[in-house]
Coordinates of C-alpha atoms in Angstrom, one line a residue:
X1 CA 83.6 52.2 104.7
X2 CA 83.4 55.7 105.7
X3 CA 82.9 58.2 102.9
X4 CA 85.8 60.5 102.0
X5 CA 85.1 64.3 103.4
X6 CA 85.0 66.8 100.6
X7 CA 87.8 69.1 100.3
X8 CA 87.3 72.1 102.6
X9 CA 86.7 75.3 100.3
X10 CA 89.3 77.8 101.5
X11 CA 88.0 81.0 103.3
X12 CA 88.2 84.0 101.0
X13 CA 89.3 86.5 103.6
X14 CA 92.3 88.4 104.3
X15 CA 94.7 87.1 107.1
X16 CA 94.4 88.9 110.5
X17 CA 96.5 92.0 110.5
X18 CA 96.6 92.3 107.0
X19 CA 94.6 94.1 104.2
X20 CA 94.3 94.6 100.7
X21 CA 94.8 97.9 98.7
X22 CA 92.7 99.1 95.5
X23 CA 92.7 101.3 92.7
X24 CA 92.8 105.1 94.6
X25 CA 94.9 103.7 97.7
X26 CA 97.6 102.2 95.3
X27 CA 97.6 105.4 93.1
X28 CA 97.7 107.9 96.0
X29 CA 100.5 106.0 97.8
X30 CA 102.4 105.8 94.8
X31 CA 101.8 109.6 94.1
X32 CA 103.1 110.4 97.9
X33 CA 105.9 108.3 97.6
X34 CA 106.8 109.9 94.4
X35 CA 106.5 113.4 96.1
X36 CA 108.7 112.1 98.7
X37 CA 111.2 111.0 96.8
X38 CA 111.5 114.1 95.0
X39 CA 112.4 115.8 98.2
X40 CA 114.7 113.2 99.2
X41 CA 116.5 113.3 95.6
X42 CA 117.0 117.2 96.1
X43 CA 118.8 116.6 99.1
X44 CA 121.0 114.5 97.5
X45 CA 120.0 110.9 98.3
X46 CA 120.1 107.5 96.3
X47 CA 117.4 105.0 96.0
X48 CA 118.3 101.7 97.4
X49 CA 116.0 98.6 97.1
X50 CA 117.1 95.7 99.4
X51 CA 115.5 92.1 99.8
X52 CA 112.2 91.7 101.7
X53 CA 114.0 88.7 103.6
X54 CA 117.1 88.9 105.6
X55 CA 118.8 86.5 108.0
X56 CA 117.5 86.9 111.6
X57 CA 121.3 87.2 112.6
X58 CA 121.5 90.6 110.3
X59 CA 118.2 91.8 111.4
X60 CA 119.5 91.7 115.1
X61 CA 117.4 92.0 118.4
X62 CA 116.3 95.6 118.2
X63 CA 112.6 95.1 118.1
X64 CA 110.8 97.2 121.2
X65 CA 109.8 94.0 122.9
X66 CA 113.2 93.0 124.7
X67 CA 111.8 90.2 126.6
X68 CA 110.9 88.4 123.4
X69 CA 113.6 89.6 121.0
X70 CA 112.8 87.5 117.9
X71 CA 108.9 87.2 118.4
X72 CA 108.1 90.4 116.7
X73 CA 109.3 89.2 113.5
X74 CA 107.9 86.6 111.0
X75 CA 110.9 84.1 110.9
X76 CA 111.7 80.7 109.4
X77 CA 114.3 77.8 109.6
X78 CA 115.7 76.7 106.5
X79 CA 116.1 72.8 105.9
X80 CA 119.2 72.4 104.2
X81 CA 121.7 74.6 106.2
X82 CA 119.4 75.2 109.6
X83 CA 119.8 79.1 109.0
X84 CA 117.0 81.2 110.3
X85 CA 115.6 84.0 107.8
X86 CA 112.9 86.6 108.4
X87 CA 111.2 89.2 106.8
X88 CA 112.5 92.6 107.8
X89 CA 110.7 94.5 110.4
X90 CA 112.2 97.9 109.3
X91 CA 114.3 99.4 106.3
X92 CA 117.3 100.6 108.7
X93 CA 118.3 97.0 109.6
X94 CA 119.2 95.9 106.0
X95 CA 120.7 99.1 105.2
X96 CA 123.2 98.3 107.8
X97 CA 124.1 95.0 106.3
X98 CA 124.2 96.6 102.8
X99 CA 126.6 99.1 104.2
X100 CA 128.9 96.8 105.5
X101 CA 128.6 94.2 102.8
X102 CA 129.4 96.8 100.1
X103 CA 131.7 99.2 102.2
X104 CA 134.5 99.1 99.6
X105 CA 132.2 100.1 96.5
X106 CA 129.9 102.8 98.3
X107 CA 130.9 106.4 98.4
X108 CA 130.9 107.6 101.9
X109 CA 129.1 109.0 103.6
X110 CA 126.8 107.2 101.7
X111 CA 123.1 108.9 101.3
X112 CA 120.1 106.4 100.6
X113 CA 116.4 106.4 100.6
X114 CA 114.3 103.3 100.5
X115 CA 110.7 102.6 100.2
X116 CA 108.6 99.5 100.5
X117 CA 106.4 97.5 102.6
X118 CA 108.2 95.8 106.3
X119 CA 106.4 93.3 108.5
X120 CA 106.2 92.9 112.1
X121 CA 104.9 90.0 114.2
X122 CA 102.7 92.1 116.4
X123 CA 98.9 91.8 117.7
X124 CA 96.9 94.0 115.4
X125 CA 94.6 96.4 116.1
X126 CA 92.2 99.6 115.0
X127 CA 94.7 101.0 112.3
X128 CA 97.7 98.6 113.3
X129 CA 98.6 96.1 110.6
X130 CA 101.3 93.6 110.4
X131 CA 102.3 94.5 107.0
X132 CA 103.0 98.3 106.5
X133 CA 104.9 100.6 104.2
X134 CA 108.0 102.7 105.1
X135 CA 110.0 105.3 103.4
X136 CA 113.5 106.0 104.9
X137 CA 116.4 108.3 104.2
X138 CA 119.5 107.7 106.1
X139 CA 123.4 109.1 106.3
X140 CA 125.7 106.5 106.6
X141 CA 129.5 107.4 107.5
X142 CA 128.8 110.6 109.1
X143 CA 129.5 111.2 112.9
X144 CA 128.7 115.3 112.5
X145 CA 125.4 116.2 114.4
X146 CA 125.0 118.2 110.7
X147 CA 123.7 114.9 109.4
X148 CA 121.0 114.9 111.9
X149 CA 120.0 118.5 111.7
X150 CA 119.7 117.9 107.9
X151 CA 117.3 114.9 108.3
X152 CA 115.0 117.0 110.5
X153 CA 114.8 120.0 108.0
X154 CA 114.3 117.2 105.3
X155 CA 111.7 115.7 107.5
X156 CA 110.0 119.1 107.5
X157 CA 110.1 119.7 104.0
X158 CA 108.7 116.3 103.1
X159 CA 105.6 116.9 105.3
X160 CA 105.0 120.2 103.6
X161 CA 105.6 118.9 99.9
X162 CA 102.9 116.3 100.5
X163 CA 100.3 118.3 101.7
X164 CA 100.6 119.0 105.5
X165 CA 101.0 122.8 105.9
X166 CA 103.1 124.7 108.6
X167 CA 100.9 124.6 112.0
X168 CA 99.7 121.3 111.4
X169 CA 103.0 119.3 112.0
X170 CA 105.8 119.8 114.5
X171 CA 109.2 117.8 114.3
X172 CA 110.5 116.9 118.0
X173 CA 113.9 116.2 118.5
X174 CA 115.6 114.8 121.4
X175 CA 119.3 112.8 122.2
X176 CA 119.5 109.1 124.0
X177 CA 122.7 110.6 125.4
X178 CA 120.7 113.1 127.7
X179 CA 118.5 110.4 128.7
X180 CA 121.5 107.8 129.4
X181 CA 123.2 111.0 131.5
X182 CA 119.5 111.4 133.2
X183 CA 119.7 107.7 134.0
X184 CA 123.1 107.9 135.2
X185 CA 122.3 110.5 137.7
X186 CA 119.3 108.6 138.7
X187 CA 121.4 105.6 139.6
X188 CA 120.4 103.2 136.9
X189 CA 123.3 103.5 134.5
X190 CA 126.5 102.5 135.5
X191 CA 128.9 103.9 132.8
X192 CA 131.6 101.0 134.1
X193 CA 129.0 98.3 133.4
X194 CA 126.4 98.7 130.3
X195 CA 124.6 95.6 131.5
X196 CA 124.0 96.4 134.9
X197 CA 120.3 97.6 135.1
X198 CA 119.5 97.0 131.6
X199 CA 116.5 95.5 132.4
X200 CA 115.3 98.3 134.3
X201 CA 116.4 100.9 131.4
X202 CA 114.4 99.1 129.0
X203 CA 111.3 99.3 131.1
X204 CA 112.1 103.3 131.4
X205 CA 112.6 103.6 127.7
X206 CA 109.4 101.9 126.8
X207 CA 107.5 104.0 129.6
X208 CA 108.5 107.3 128.0
X209 CA 107.5 106.2 124.8
X210 CA 104.2 105.6 126.2
X211 CA 103.7 109.1 127.6
X212 CA 101.4 110.4 125.0
X213 CA 99.1 107.2 125.6
X214 CA 99.1 106.8 129.1
X215 CA 99.5 110.2 130.5
X216 CA 101.9 111.2 133.1
X217 CA 100.2 108.7 136.1
X218 CA 100.4 105.9 133.8
X219 CA 104.3 106.4 133.0
X220 CA 104.7 107.1 137.0
X221 CA 103.5 103.7 137.6
X222 CA 105.6 102.0 135.0
X223 CA 108.6 103.6 136.4
X224 CA 107.5 102.2 139.7
X225 CA 106.0 99.3 140.8
X226 CA 103.9 98.8 137.7
X227 CA 100.5 99.2 136.0
X228 CA 97.3 97.5 135.7
X229 CA 95.2 98.7 132.7
X230 CA 91.6 98.6 132.4
X231 CA 91.6 94.9 131.1
X232 CA 93.2 94.2 134.2
X233 CA 96.3 93.4 132.6
X234 CA 99.4 94.0 134.7
X235 CA 102.6 95.6 133.2
X236 CA 105.8 95.3 135.4
X237 CA 107.6 98.2 136.5
X238 CA 111.1 99.4 136.4
X239 CA 110.9 99.1 140.5
X240 CA 112.6 102.7 140.6
X241 CA 112.5 104.7 144.2
X242 CA 110.3 107.8 144.4
X243 CA 113.6 110.1 143.9
X244 CA 114.6 108.1 140.9
X245 CA 111.0 108.5 139.4
X246 CA 111.1 112.2 140.1
X247 CA 114.4 112.7 138.1
X248 CA 113.1 110.7 135.0
X249 CA 109.8 112.6 134.9
X250 CA 111.7 116.1 135.5
X251 CA 113.5 115.0 132.3
X252 CA 110.4 114.1 130.3
X253 CA 108.6 117.3 131.5
X254 CA 111.7 119.9 131.0
X255 CA 109.6 121.6 128.2
X256 CA 106.4 121.5 129.8
X257 CA 107.0 123.1 133.2
X258 CA 106.2 126.8 133.8
X259 CA 109.3 129.1 133.5
X260 CA 110.4 130.1 137.2
X261 CA 111.9 133.2 138.0
X262 CA 115.2 132.3 138.8
X263 CA 115.7 130.6 135.5
X264 CA 114.1 133.3 133.4
X265 CA 116.7 135.6 134.9
X266 CA 119.6 132.6 134.5
X267 CA 121.8 132.7 131.6
X268 CA 122.7 129.5 129.7
X269 CA 126.2 130.8 127.8
X270 CA 126.0 127.6 125.3
X271 CA 122.4 127.7 124.4
X272 CA 121.1 129.1 121.2
X273 CA 120.7 133.1 121.1
X274 CA 117.4 134.8 121.3
X275 CA 116.6 135.4 117.5
X276 CA 117.2 131.8 116.3
X277 CA 114.9 129.4 118.4
X278 CA 112.6 132.2 120.1
X279 CA 113.2 134.4 123.0
X280 CA 114.7 133.1 125.9
X281 CA 112.1 134.4 128.1
X282 CA 109.5 132.0 126.9
X283 CA 105.9 131.8 128.4
X284 CA 104.8 130.1 131.4
X285 CA 102.9 127.4 129.4
X286 CA 105.7 127.0 126.6
X287 CA 109.4 127.8 127.4
X288 CA 111.9 129.0 124.9
X289 CA 114.1 126.1 123.3
X290 CA 117.2 127.8 125.3
X291 CA 115.7 127.7 128.7
X292 CA 114.8 123.8 127.8
X293 CA 118.3 123.3 126.9
X294 CA 119.3 125.0 130.1
X295 CA 117.2 122.6 132.0
X296 CA 118.8 119.6 130.5
X297 CA 122.0 120.7 131.0
X298 CA 121.2 121.0 134.9
X299 CA 119.4 117.8 135.0
X300 CA 122.6 115.9 133.8
X301 CA 125.2 117.6 136.1
X302 CA 128.2 114.9 136.5
X303 CA 127.6 112.8 133.6
X304 CA 129.6 113.2 130.7
X305 CA 127.6 111.1 128.1
X306 CA 124.5 113.5 129.5
X307 CA 126.6 116.6 128.8
X308 CA 127.7 115.6 125.4
X309 CA 123.9 114.8 124.5
X310 CA 123.0 118.4 125.4
X311 CA 126.0 120.0 123.6
X312 CA 124.9 118.0 120.3
X313 CA 121.2 119.4 120.8
X314 CA 122.5 122.9 120.9
X315 CA 124.5 122.3 117.6
X316 CA 121.7 121.0 116.1
X317 CA 119.5 123.8 117.2
X318 CA 122.2 126.4 115.8
X319 CA 122.4 124.5 112.5
X320 CA 118.4 124.5 112.0
X321 CA 118.3 128.0 112.9
X322 CA 120.8 129.1 110.4
X323 CA 118.8 127.4 107.6
X324 CA 115.2 129.0 108.5
X325 CA 114.0 126.0 110.5
X326 CA 112.6 127.6 113.6
X327 CA 110.4 126.3 116.8
X328 CA 107.4 126.8 114.3
X329 CA 108.6 123.7 112.7
X330 CA 111.1 121.8 114.9
X331 CA 111.3 121.9 118.7
X332 CA 113.6 120.4 121.4
X333 CA 111.3 117.7 123.4
X334 CA 112.7 115.5 125.8
X335 CA 109.6 113.0 125.9
X336 CA 110.8 112.0 122.5
X337 CA 113.1 108.7 123.1
X338 CA 111.8 106.3 120.3
X339 CA 111.1 102.5 120.8
X340 CA 113.7 100.8 118.9
X341 CA 116.8 100.1 120.9
X342 CA 119.4 100.6 118.2
X343 CA 119.4 104.4 118.8
X344 CA 122.9 106.0 120.0
X345 CA 122.2 109.9 120.0
X346 CA 119.8 112.3 118.6
X347 CA 116.4 110.8 118.0
X348 CA 113.5 112.8 116.2
X349 CA 109.9 112.4 115.6
X350 CA 107.2 114.0 113.3
X351 CA 103.8 114.5 114.8
X352 CA 100.7 116.1 113.4
X353 CA 98.9 118.6 115.7
X354 CA 95.6 118.8 114.3
X355 CA 92.4 117.1 115.9
X356 CA 90.5 114.1 114.3
X357 CA 87.6 112.3 115.9
X358 CA 88.1 108.8 116.9
X359 CA 85.9 105.6 116.6
X360 CA 83.8 106.8 119.4
X361 CA 83.4 110.1 118.3
X362 CA 85.9 111.8 120.5
X363 CA 88.4 114.5 119.4
X364 CA 92.0 113.5 119.4
X365 CA 95.3 114.7 118.0
X366 CA 96.4 112.6 115.0
X367 CA 99.9 111.7 116.4
X368 CA 103.2 110.5 115.2
X369 CA 103.9 109.7 111.5
X370 CA 107.4 109.6 111.3
X371 CA 110.3 109.1 113.4
X372 CA 114.3 108.3 113.4
X373 CA 117.6 109.0 114.8
X374 CA 121.4 108.0 115.2
X375 CA 122.6 104.7 115.4
X376 CA 126.2 104.6 115.3
X377 CA 126.4 100.8 116.6
X378 CA 124.4 99.2 114.0
X379 CA 126.9 98.5 111.2
X380 CA 129.7 98.0 113.7
X381 CA 127.8 94.6 114.3
X382 CA 129.3 93.3 111.2
X383 CA 132.6 95.4 110.7
X384 CA 133.9 95.5 114.3
X385 CA 134.6 99.0 113.3
X386 CA 132.2 102.0 114.5
X387 CA 130.2 103.4 111.6
X388 CA 128.2 106.4 112.4
X389 CA 124.6 106.5 110.9
X390 CA 121.3 108.5 111.4
X391 CA 118.0 108.2 109.6
X392 CA 114.5 108.7 109.4
X393 CA 111.2 106.6 108.4
X394 CA 107.9 107.9 107.5
X395 CA 104.9 105.7 107.8
X396 CA 103.4 106.2 104.5
X397 CA 99.8 104.3 105.4
X398 CA 99.6 106.7 108.6
X399 CA 100.7 109.8 106.6
X400 CA 97.9 109.1 103.9
X401 CA 95.3 108.8 106.7
X402 CA 96.3 112.1 107.7
X403 CA 95.6 113.4 104.4
X404 CA 92.3 111.8 104.1
X405 CA 91.3 113.2 107.7
X406 CA 92.0 116.5 106.5
X407 CA 90.1 115.9 103.2
X408 CA 93.3 116.3 100.9
X409 CA 93.4 112.5 99.7
X410 CA 91.0 109.8 99.8
X411 CA 88.7 110.9 96.4
X412 CA 87.9 108.3 94.0
X413 CA 90.2 107.5 91.2
X414 CA 89.1 108.4 87.7
X415 CA 88.6 105.5 85.4
X416 CA 88.9 104.9 81.8
X417 CA 87.1 106.0 78.9
X418 CA 85.1 103.1 78.0
X419 CA 84.5 101.9 74.4
X420 CA 81.2 100.0 74.2
X421 CA 80.5 97.2 71.9
X422 CA 77.7 97.6 69.5
X423 CA 78.5 94.8 67.0
X424 CA 80.4 91.8 68.1
X425 CA 82.0 91.1 64.6
X426 CA 83.3 94.7 64.5
X427 CA 85.8 94.3 67.7
X428 CA 88.8 95.2 65.7
X429 CA 87.1 98.9 64.6
X430 CA 86.6 99.2 68.7
X431 CA 90.2 98.1 69.2
X432 CA 91.5 100.4 66.7
X433 CA 89.6 103.6 68.6
X434 CA 91.0 102.4 71.8
X435 CA 94.5 102.2 70.5
X436 CA 94.4 105.8 69.3
X437 CA 93.3 107.2 72.6
X438 CA 96.0 105.0 74.4
X439 CA 98.9 106.3 71.8
X440 CA 97.4 109.8 72.5
X441 CA 98.2 109.1 76.4
X442 CA 94.4 108.6 77.1
X443 CA 93.6 105.9 79.4
X444 CA 91.0 103.8 77.9
X445 CA 89.7 100.3 77.5
X446 CA 87.3 98.3 75.2
X447 CA 84.2 96.5 77.0
X448 CA 85.1 92.9 77.5
X449 CA 82.2 91.7 78.9
X450 CA 79.0 90.1 77.1
X451 CA 77.4 93.1 75.2
X452 CA 74.4 91.8 74.8
X453 CA 72.8 94.3 77.1
X454 CA 74.1 97.5 76.4
X455 CA 72.7 98.9 79.5
X456 CA 75.3 96.7 81.2
X457 CA 77.9 98.4 79.7
X458 CA 77.1 101.7 80.9
X459 CA 76.6 100.3 84.3
X460 CA 80.1 99.0 84.0
X461 CA 81.3 102.4 83.2
X462 CA 79.6 103.7 86.0
X463 CA 81.3 101.4 88.6
X464 CA 84.8 101.9 86.8
X465 CA 83.9 105.8 87.5
X466 CA 84.9 106.7 84.0
X467 CA 84.5 110.1 82.3
X468 CA 83.4 109.0 79.0
X469 CA 81.8 106.2 76.9
X470 CA 82.2 105.8 73.2
X471 CA 79.3 104.5 71.0
X472 CA 79.5 103.3 67.8
X473 CA 77.0 100.9 65.9
X474 CA 76.8 100.1 62.3
X475 CA 74.7 103.4 61.3
X476 CA 77.3 105.3 63.2
X477 CA 80.1 103.5 61.1
X478 CA 78.6 104.0 57.8
X479 CA 78.1 107.6 58.4
X480 CA 81.9 107.8 59.7
X481 CA 80.9 109.2 63.3
X482 CA 80.9 108.0 66.8
X483 CA 78.6 109.3 69.8
X484 CA 80.3 110.4 72.5
X485 CA 78.6 110.1 76.0
X486 CA 79.9 112.6 78.5
X487 CA 79.2 110.6 82.0
X488 CA 80.3 113.4 84.2
X489 CA 78.0 115.8 82.8
X490 CA 75.4 113.3 82.7
X491 CA 75.6 112.2 86.3
X492 CA 75.1 115.9 87.2
X493 CA 72.2 116.2 84.9
X494 CA 70.6 113.1 86.6
X495 CA 70.5 114.8 89.7
X496 CA 68.2 117.5 89.3
X497 CA 67.1 117.5 85.5
X498 CA 63.5 117.5 84.2
X499 CA 62.1 114.8 82.2
X500 CA 62.6 117.0 79.2
X501 CA 66.2 117.9 79.8
X502 CA 66.9 114.1 80.2
X503 CA 65.2 113.4 77.0
X504 CA 67.2 115.9 75.1
X505 CA 70.6 113.8 76.4
X506 CA 72.9 117.0 76.4
X507 CA 75.4 114.9 77.7
X508 CA 75.7 112.8 74.5
X509 CA 76.7 114.2 71.1
X510 CA 77.9 113.4 67.8
X511 CA 81.4 113.7 66.4
X512 CA 83.3 112.7 63.5
X513 CA 85.3 109.2 63.6
X514 CA 88.4 111.5 63.1
X515 CA 87.9 113.8 65.7
X516 CA 87.7 111.1 68.3
X517 CA 90.5 111.8 70.4
X518 CA 90.5 115.7 70.0
X519 CA 87.1 115.7 71.6
X520 CA 87.7 113.1 74.4
X521 CA 90.9 115.1 75.4
X522 CA 88.5 118.1 75.2
X523 CA 86.1 116.4 77.6
X524 CA 89.0 115.0 80.3
X525 CA 91.0 118.6 80.1
X526 CA 87.3 120.1 81.1
X527 CA 87.3 117.6 84.2
X528 CA 91.1 117.9 85.1
X529 CA 91.8 114.3 83.6

């Protein structure tokens, strides 16, 4: 008779593409979310929490991978009714469902913000996880581009509020209608048949979205016959002709190509005036926003939707200028298209412009930390009626990583005050001490391990990054005093103190039992706790 195999022990490891968050990671993220919420609240947005699970039908087919519309989500089928459910891949699709479901109860325009984890069943990589936090703000029910301009202004304010100074970020704005106009001019969008060339347009969209990673040559290849990467994998191209490729690239490079003499002297009667978004003269490497809009208008001649998009960008520029948001913070940039398929108008992206060092020690810019846009058709899927909407999503984990790269986050979290245990039978006295500290708003705990070895208690306090340890043996109890050990000062002394200084123990002093809370508070105030 064969022996029964022993039960295999489960592997203690995080699933691929996921991670665990400890102490400082969690507290820093909460502090950031609180700061962002304050900005959103100041702009009049209300909080909303939705379920992490939605029906697959409600989520829709809007992930960038159009060839596998549902492959990017974690989904399962219910046994009882056969319905398909999935973890939300963003916070916008659930909002569309809420806006439709509670349309008779909500005030419209409805302003809401939401924060929480989202899940995408994508191939993980360095810094790319399958679960990550997003922080969204949206306005549902307003067709005015003033709502889009306000989102851009709020995004700039949010970045500065969390610690990204002006000059280290830029908010880039574009309009999908302009891109549609360019594709109409290029012959790959037929206004009479929206399904025609849909496959090609999807490839164009994804190619432009990869401009910062692949460069112009890589995008050119994807617009044409296709591209083979360094690993030998081939990506299908859109199959555009040479002339069509040049039209698309002229759109993408509208804010990068040098200013010509004819453009410099040309007038754009609808474009923002000098003094709002910069001088119309511009420079050879950074044309003014007025000239960018002028070039876009020239590129979409003959396209009604393209002209509508340029007009909307002009209005956004004027609205932002009126509020004091100039091109030092927010710019028109045709290279911004956003990967999700539900955007219908203005789109925007926040990019951090400072340099960091990658895994191989090479300098590179940090890149995008937030993005969004207008999605007027998303709620319509549920109601049959057009409900305009626009919003932005901030990648919280990436934003935290940026702050750490700049040395503005990532410090160790201060631990609690540790009340040590000298006599097992006096646990009630130690609990009374910690209770007084907590009642005074001081984070504290009693050591609950084996108290036999006092040195282990202090090692525990060090591992907890505790600022203070409280010691009271039977002798101190009889005299009504406690020993207070300043662990912060003790660590500094240990770095350079002589033997005599160490023996003097200046980091430990005696205090009356009744002064425990006051003395601990004094030390914590000194340390900024």
